[in-house]
Short mmCIF file of C-alpha atoms in Angstrom, two decimals:
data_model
loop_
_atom_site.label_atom_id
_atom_site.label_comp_id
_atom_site.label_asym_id
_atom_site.label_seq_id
_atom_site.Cartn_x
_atom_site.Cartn_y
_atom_site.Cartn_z
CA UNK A 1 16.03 9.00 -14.56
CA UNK A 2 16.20 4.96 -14.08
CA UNK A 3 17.33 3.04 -11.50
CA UNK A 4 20.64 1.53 -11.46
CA UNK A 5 20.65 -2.58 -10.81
CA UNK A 6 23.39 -2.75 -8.73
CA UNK A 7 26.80 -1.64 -8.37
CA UNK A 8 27.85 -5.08 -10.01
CA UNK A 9 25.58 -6.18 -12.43
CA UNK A 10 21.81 -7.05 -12.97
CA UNK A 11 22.12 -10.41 -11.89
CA UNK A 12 23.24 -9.99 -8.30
CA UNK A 13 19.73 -8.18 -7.82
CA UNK A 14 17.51 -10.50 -9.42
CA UNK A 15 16.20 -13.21 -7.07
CA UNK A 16 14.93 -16.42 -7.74
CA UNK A 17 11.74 -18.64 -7.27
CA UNK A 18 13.83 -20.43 -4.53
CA UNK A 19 14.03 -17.08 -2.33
CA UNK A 20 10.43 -17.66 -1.98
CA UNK A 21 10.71 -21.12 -1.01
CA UNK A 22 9.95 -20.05 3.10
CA UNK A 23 7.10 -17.70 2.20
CA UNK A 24 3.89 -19.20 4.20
CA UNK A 25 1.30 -19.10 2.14
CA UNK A 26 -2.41 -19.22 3.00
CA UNK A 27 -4.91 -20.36 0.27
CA UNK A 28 -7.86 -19.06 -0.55
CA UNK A 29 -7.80 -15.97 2.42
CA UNK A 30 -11.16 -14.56 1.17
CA UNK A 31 -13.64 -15.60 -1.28
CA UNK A 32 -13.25 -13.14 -3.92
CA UNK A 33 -10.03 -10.61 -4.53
CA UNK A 34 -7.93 -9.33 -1.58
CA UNK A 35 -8.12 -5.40 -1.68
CA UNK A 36 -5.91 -4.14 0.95
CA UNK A 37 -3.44 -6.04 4.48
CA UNK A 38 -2.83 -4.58 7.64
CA UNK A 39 -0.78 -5.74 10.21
CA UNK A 40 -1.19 -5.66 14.26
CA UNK A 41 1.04 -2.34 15.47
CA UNK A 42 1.23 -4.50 18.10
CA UNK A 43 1.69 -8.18 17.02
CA UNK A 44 4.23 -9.47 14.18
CA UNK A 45 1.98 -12.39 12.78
CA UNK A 46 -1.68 -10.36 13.59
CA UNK A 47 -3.32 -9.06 10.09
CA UNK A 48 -6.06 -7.93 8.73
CA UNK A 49 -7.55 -8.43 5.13
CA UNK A 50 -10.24 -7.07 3.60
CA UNK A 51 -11.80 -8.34 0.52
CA UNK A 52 -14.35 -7.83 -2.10
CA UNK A 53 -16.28 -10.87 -0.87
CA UNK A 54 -17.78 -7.87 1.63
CA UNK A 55 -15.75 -9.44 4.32
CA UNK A 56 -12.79 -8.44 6.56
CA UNK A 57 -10.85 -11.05 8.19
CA UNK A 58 -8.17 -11.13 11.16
CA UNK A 59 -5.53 -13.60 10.58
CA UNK A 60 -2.62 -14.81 13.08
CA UNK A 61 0.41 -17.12 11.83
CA UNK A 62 1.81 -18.95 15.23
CA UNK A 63 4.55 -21.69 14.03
CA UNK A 64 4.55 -21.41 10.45
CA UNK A 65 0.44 -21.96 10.04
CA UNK A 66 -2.17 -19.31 9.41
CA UNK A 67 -5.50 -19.43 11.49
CA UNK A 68 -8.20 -17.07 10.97
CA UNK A 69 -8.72 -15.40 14.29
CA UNK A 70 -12.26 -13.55 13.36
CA UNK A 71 -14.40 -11.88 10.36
CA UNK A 72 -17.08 -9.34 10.35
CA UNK A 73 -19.16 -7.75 7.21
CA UNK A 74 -19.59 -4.84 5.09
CA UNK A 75 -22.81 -4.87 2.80
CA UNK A 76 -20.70 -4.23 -0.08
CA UNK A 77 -17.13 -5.11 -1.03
CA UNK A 78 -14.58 -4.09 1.70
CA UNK A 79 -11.93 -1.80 0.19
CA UNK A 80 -9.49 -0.72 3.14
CA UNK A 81 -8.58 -1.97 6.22
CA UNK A 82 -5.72 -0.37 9.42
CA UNK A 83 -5.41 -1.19 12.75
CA UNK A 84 -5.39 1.82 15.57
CA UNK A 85 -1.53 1.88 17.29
CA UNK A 86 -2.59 -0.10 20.19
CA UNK A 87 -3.59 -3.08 18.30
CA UNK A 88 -7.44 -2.99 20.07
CA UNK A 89 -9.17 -1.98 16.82
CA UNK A 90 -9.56 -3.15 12.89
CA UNK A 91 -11.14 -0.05 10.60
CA UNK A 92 -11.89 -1.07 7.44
CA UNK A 93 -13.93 0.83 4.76
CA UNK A 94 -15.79 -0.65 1.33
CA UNK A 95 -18.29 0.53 -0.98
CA UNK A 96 -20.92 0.58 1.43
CA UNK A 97 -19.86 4.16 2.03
CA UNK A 98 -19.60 2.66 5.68
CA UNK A 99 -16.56 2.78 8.17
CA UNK A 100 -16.95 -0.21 9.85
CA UNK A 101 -15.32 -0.54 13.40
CA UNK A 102 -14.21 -3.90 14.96
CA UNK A 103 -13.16 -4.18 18.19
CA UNK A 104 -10.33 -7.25 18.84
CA UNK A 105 -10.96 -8.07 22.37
CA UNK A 106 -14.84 -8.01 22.50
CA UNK A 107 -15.22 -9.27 18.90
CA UNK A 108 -18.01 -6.94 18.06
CA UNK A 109 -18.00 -4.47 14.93
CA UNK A 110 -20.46 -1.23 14.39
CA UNK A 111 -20.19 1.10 12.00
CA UNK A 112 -18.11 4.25 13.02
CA UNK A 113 -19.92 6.85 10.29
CA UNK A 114 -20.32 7.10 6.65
CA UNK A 115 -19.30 9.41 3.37
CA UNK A 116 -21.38 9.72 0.37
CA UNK A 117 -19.32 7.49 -1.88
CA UNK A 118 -17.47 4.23 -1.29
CA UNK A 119 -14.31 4.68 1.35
CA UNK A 120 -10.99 3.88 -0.88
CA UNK A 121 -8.52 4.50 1.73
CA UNK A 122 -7.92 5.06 5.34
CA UNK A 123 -5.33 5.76 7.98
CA UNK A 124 -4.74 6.68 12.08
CA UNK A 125 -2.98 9.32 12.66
CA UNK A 126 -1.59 11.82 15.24
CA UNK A 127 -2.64 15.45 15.42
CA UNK A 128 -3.52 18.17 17.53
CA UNK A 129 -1.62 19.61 20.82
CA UNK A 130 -2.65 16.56 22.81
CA UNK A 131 -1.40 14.33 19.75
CA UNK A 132 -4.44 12.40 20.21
CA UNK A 133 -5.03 9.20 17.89
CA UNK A 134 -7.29 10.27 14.64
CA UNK A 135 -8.65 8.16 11.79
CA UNK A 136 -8.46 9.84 9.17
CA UNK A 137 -11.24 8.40 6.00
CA UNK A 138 -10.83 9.17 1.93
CA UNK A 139 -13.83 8.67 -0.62
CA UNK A 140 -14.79 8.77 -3.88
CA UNK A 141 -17.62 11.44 -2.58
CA UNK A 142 -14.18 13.97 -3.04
CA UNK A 143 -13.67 14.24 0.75
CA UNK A 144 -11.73 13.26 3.44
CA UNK A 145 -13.14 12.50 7.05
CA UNK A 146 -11.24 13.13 10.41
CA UNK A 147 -12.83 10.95 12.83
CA UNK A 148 -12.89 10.48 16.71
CA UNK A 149 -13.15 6.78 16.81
CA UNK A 150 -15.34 7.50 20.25
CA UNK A 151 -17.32 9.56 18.48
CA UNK A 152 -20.58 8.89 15.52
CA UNK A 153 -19.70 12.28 13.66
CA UNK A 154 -16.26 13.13 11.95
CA UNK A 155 -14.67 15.99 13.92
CA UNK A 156 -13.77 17.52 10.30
CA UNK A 157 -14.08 17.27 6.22
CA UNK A 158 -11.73 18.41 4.09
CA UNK A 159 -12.76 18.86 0.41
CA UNK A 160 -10.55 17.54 -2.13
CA UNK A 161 -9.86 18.03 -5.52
CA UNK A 162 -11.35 14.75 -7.09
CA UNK A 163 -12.38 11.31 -5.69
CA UNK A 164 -9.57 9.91 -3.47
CA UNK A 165 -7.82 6.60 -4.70
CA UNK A 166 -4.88 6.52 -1.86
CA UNK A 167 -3.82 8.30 1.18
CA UNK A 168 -0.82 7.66 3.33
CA UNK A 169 0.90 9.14 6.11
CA UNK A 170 3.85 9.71 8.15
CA UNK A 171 5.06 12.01 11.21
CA UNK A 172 3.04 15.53 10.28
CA UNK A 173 3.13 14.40 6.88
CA UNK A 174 -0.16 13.23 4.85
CA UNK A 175 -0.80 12.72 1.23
CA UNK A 176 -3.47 12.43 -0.54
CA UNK A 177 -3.81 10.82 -4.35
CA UNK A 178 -7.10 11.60 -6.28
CA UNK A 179 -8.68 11.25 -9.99
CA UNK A 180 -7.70 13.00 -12.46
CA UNK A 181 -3.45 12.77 -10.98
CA UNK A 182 -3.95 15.43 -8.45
CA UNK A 183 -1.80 15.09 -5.19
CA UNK A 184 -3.24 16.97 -2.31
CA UNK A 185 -0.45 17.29 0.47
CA UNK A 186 -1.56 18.45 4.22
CA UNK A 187 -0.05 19.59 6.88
CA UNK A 188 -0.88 17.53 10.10
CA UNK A 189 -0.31 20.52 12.79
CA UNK A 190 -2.78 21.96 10.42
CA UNK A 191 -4.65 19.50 9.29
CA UNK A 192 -7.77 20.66 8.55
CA UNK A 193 -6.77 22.72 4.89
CA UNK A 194 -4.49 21.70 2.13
CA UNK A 195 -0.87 22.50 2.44
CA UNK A 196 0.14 22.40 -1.03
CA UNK A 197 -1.97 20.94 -4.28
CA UNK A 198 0.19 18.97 -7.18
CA UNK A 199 -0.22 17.54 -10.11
CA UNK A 200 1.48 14.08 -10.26
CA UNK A 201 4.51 13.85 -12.88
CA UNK A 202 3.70 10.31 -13.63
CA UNK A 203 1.48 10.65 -17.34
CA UNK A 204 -1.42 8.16 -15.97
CA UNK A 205 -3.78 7.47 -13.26
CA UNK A 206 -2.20 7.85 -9.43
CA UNK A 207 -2.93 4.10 -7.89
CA UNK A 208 -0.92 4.26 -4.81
CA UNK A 209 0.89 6.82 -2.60
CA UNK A 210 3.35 6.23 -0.07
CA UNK A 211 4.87 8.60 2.76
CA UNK A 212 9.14 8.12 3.95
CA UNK A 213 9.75 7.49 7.50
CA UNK A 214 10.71 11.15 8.08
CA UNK A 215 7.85 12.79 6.53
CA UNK A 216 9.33 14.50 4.35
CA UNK A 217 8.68 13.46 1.07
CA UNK A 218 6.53 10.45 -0.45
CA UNK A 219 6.28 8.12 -3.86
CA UNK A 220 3.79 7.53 -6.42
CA UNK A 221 2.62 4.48 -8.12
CA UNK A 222 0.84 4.76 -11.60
CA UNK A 223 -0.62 2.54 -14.34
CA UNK A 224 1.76 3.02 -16.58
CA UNK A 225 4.20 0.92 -14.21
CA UNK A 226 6.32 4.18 -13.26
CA UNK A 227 7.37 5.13 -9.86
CA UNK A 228 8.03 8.92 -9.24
CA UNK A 229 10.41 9.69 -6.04
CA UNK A 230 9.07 13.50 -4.57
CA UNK A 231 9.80 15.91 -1.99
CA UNK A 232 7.77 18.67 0.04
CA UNK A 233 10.38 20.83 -0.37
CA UNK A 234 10.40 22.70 -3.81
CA UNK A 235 14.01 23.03 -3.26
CA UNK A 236 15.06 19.10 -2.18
CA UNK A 237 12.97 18.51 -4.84
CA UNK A 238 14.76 19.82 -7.18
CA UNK A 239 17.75 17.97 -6.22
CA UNK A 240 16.78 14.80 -5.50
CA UNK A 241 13.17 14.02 -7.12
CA UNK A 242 12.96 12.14 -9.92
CA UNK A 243 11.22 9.25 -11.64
CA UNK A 244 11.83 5.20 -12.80
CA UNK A 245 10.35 2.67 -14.60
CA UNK A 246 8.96 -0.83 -12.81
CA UNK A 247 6.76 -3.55 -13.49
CA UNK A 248 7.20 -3.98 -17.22
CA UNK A 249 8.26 -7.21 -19.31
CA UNK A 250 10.86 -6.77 -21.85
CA UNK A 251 12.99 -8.60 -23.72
CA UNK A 252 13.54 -12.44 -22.13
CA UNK A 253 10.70 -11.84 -19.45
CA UNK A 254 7.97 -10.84 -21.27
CA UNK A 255 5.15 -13.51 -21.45
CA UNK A 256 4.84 -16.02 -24.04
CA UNK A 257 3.68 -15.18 -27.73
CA UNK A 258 4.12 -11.65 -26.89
CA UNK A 259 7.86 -11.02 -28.09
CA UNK A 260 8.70 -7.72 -29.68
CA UNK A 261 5.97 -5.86 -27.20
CA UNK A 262 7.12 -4.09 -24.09
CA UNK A 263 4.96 -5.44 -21.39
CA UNK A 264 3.28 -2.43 -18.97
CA UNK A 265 1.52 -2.79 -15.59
CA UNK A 266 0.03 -1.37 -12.63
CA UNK A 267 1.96 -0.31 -9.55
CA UNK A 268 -0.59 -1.53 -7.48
CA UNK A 269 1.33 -0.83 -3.58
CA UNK A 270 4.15 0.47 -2.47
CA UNK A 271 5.02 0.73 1.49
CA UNK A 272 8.38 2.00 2.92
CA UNK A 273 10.06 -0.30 5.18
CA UNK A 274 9.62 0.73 9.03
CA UNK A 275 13.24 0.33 10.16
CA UNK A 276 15.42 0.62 7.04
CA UNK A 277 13.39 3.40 5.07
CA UNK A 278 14.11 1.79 1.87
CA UNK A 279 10.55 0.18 0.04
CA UNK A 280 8.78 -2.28 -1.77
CA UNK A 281 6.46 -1.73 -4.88
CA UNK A 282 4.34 -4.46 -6.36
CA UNK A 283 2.65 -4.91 -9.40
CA UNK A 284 -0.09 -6.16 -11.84
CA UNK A 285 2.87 -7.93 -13.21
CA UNK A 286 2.73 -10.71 -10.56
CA UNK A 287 6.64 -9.47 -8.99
CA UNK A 288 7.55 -7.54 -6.12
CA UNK A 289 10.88 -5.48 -5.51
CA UNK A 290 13.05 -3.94 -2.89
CA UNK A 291 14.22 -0.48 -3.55
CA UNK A 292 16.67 1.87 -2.31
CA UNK A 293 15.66 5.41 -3.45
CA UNK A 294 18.98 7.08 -1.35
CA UNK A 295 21.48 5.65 -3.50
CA UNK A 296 18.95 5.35 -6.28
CA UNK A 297 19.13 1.37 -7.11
CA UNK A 298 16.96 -2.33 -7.01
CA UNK A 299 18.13 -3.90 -3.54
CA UNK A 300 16.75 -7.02 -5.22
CA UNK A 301 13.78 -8.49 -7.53
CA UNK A 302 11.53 -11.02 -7.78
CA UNK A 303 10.25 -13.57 -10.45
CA UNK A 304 6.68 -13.07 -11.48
CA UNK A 305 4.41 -15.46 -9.49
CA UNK A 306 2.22 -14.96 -12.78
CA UNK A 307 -1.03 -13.47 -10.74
CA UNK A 308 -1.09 -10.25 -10.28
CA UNK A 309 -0.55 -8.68 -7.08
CA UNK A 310 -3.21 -5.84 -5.37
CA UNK A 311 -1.23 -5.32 -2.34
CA UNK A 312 1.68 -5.98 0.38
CA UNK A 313 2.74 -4.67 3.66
CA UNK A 314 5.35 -4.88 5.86
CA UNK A 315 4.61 -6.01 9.62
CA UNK A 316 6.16 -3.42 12.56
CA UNK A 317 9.46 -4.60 12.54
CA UNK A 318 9.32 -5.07 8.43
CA UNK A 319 10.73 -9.10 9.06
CA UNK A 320 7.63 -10.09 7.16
CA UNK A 321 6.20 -8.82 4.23
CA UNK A 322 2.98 -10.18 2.74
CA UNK A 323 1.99 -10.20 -0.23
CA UNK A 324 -1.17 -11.49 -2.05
CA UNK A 325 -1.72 -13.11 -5.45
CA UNK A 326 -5.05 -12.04 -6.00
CA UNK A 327 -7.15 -9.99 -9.29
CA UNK A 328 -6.59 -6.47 -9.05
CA UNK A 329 -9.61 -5.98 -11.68
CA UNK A 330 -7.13 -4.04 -14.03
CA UNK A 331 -8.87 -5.69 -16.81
CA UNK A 332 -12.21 -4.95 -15.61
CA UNK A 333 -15.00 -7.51 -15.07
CA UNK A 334 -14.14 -9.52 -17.59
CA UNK A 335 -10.38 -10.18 -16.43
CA UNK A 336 -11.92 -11.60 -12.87
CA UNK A 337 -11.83 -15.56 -14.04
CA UNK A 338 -13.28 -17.99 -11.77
CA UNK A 339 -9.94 -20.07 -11.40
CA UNK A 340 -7.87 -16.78 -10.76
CA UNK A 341 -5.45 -17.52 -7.83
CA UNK A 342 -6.36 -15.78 -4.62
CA UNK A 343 -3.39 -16.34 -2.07
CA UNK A 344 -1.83 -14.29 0.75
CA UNK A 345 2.06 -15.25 0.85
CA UNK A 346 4.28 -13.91 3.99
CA UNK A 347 7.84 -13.33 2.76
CA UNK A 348 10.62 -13.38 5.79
CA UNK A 349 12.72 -10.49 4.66
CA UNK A 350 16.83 -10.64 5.08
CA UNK A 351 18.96 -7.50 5.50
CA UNK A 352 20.31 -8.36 2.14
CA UNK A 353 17.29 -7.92 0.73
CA UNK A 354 16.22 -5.03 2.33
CA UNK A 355 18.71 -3.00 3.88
CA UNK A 356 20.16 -0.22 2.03
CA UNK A 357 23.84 -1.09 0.79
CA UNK A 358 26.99 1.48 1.55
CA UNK A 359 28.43 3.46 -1.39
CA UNK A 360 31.84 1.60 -2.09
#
């Protein structure tokens, strides 16, 4: 099943490098490839970056300029980073194995706990009768950590079917991606077994997971620049799951000296936005689109910015996505050149960008 362009033609949802012209861009944010951005639940310009330079930075944008606000250390390259929903805390986690813990108002970090492996991916969430605020921690050790961020041992591990890559998560809803294209889905009023175990449809490695608004359903990112649209429920499934292509260079787009090829990349991120519900997916192509997967079309894309891009997120109120231009080592060692751009852009949205267009 594709996506349709738009009701009236390709060309309506195709932006151009001049809807980028009031993205703020910071150069050089870290000193090696961004991995992951989180903004402040509490703040519209607060974010955090972590980066395989071992570092983790805070950055604030007040009148159109970006000022780093603080930075603390992993020993290894920092993988993950989320802030807790009252904007007092930065987690990040790298392959260290370490969760590191930074606190915003005292400016002091310690490490929260440990897994065995490096920590790809990490999230707060909400569980329990008292709905109390949990971090939750995946690894490539095949487990996932619930932690007490109070507290120096996880309150419960959860085995999972192969290393994590991803994890996301939404109302009782969280999902798990793994090696090997498993999807492990859990239950957050029971959080501490697997609700359901999947295999993903897409053919190729799972990079990136993302959880709707309501909870009751999520998307998956691949390699093979595919995007597959699923459901909890075997039956809604059924009826309105199904799969698209993204990220690939055909025809007058593909890349110079490469005509007659079909041009595949990574899905590197894709987050939902907070208000609208409709979502974003980036790629190792260098472009980022808006989606609507209700009505099953492209709100509107962008032109390749020719570096590829690791990850975006939307801020709270989803007025500002960034974005950043960084190596997302999907050609190994070797692709990582010295003179690779490394730049966080933030992106003002518009409702015609973003916000899901009526049925006429």
């Amino acid at each position: 099943m594709a996506f349709y362009s738009s009701s009236s033609g390709v060309s309506t949802t195709m932006a151009t490098e001049k809807d980028l012209a009031n993205d703020i861009v910071i150069n050089n944010p870290a000193e090696d490839s961004v991995s992951d951005i989180a903004f402040s639940p509490q703040q519209d310009f607060l974010f955090s970056v972590s980066s395989w330079d071992n570092k983790v930075r805070i950055w604030d944008v007040q009148g159109g300029v970006a000022q780093g606000r603080a930075q603390y250390d992993h020993q290894a390259p920092a993988l993950c980073t989320r802030w807790s929903n009252d904007g007092a805390k930065v987690v990040s986690g790298g392959c260290d194995n370490s969760i590191q813990l930074f606190d915003v108002q005292t400016g002091q970090s310690s490490q929260l706990g440990t897994h065995a492996a490096p920590v790809k991916s990490l999230s707060f969430l909400q569980f329990g009768q008292a709905n109390a605020e949990v971090l939750v921690t995946g690894s490539w050790d095949k487990t996932l950590k619930y932690w007490d961020t109070r507290q120096p041992q996880p309150i419960s591990t959860l085995m999972m079917p192969e290393r994590v890559y991803t994890l996301d998560s939404k109302q009782r809803l969280l999902v798990v991606g793994t090696a090997e294209r498993h999807i492990a889905i859990i239950d957050l009023g029971n959080p501490t077994s697997i609700f359901k175990t999947t295999q993903s449809p897409l053919k190729w490695q799972t990079r990136v997971v993302a959880c709707y608004n309501e909870g009751d359903g999520y998307a998956i990112g691949s390699i093979e620049g595919r995007c597959a649209i699923r459901y909890v429920d075997d039956e809604q499934q059924r009826k309105s799951g199904f799969s698209f292509k993204c990220h690939r260079q055909t025809g007058s787009n593909r890349a110079p000296g490469t005509q007659g090829q079909s041009l595949v990349y990574s899905v590197n991120s894709i987050t939902f936005h907070p208000i609208y519900g409709t979502f974003v997916t980036a790629g190792g192509d260098g472009s980022f689109h808006f989606w609507d997967k209700n009505q099953r079309h492209r709100l509107r894309g962008f032109p390749s910015l020719q570096a590829s891009i690791p990850v975006c997120n939307f801020n709270r109120q989803g007025t500002v996505l960034a974005y950043a231009l960084s190596y997302d080592w999907g050609q190994g060692y070797m692709g990582n050149r010295p003179d690779y751009p490394n730049v966080i852009r933030l992106h003002p949205t518009t409702d015609d960008e973003i916000k899901e267009k009526k049925k006429r």
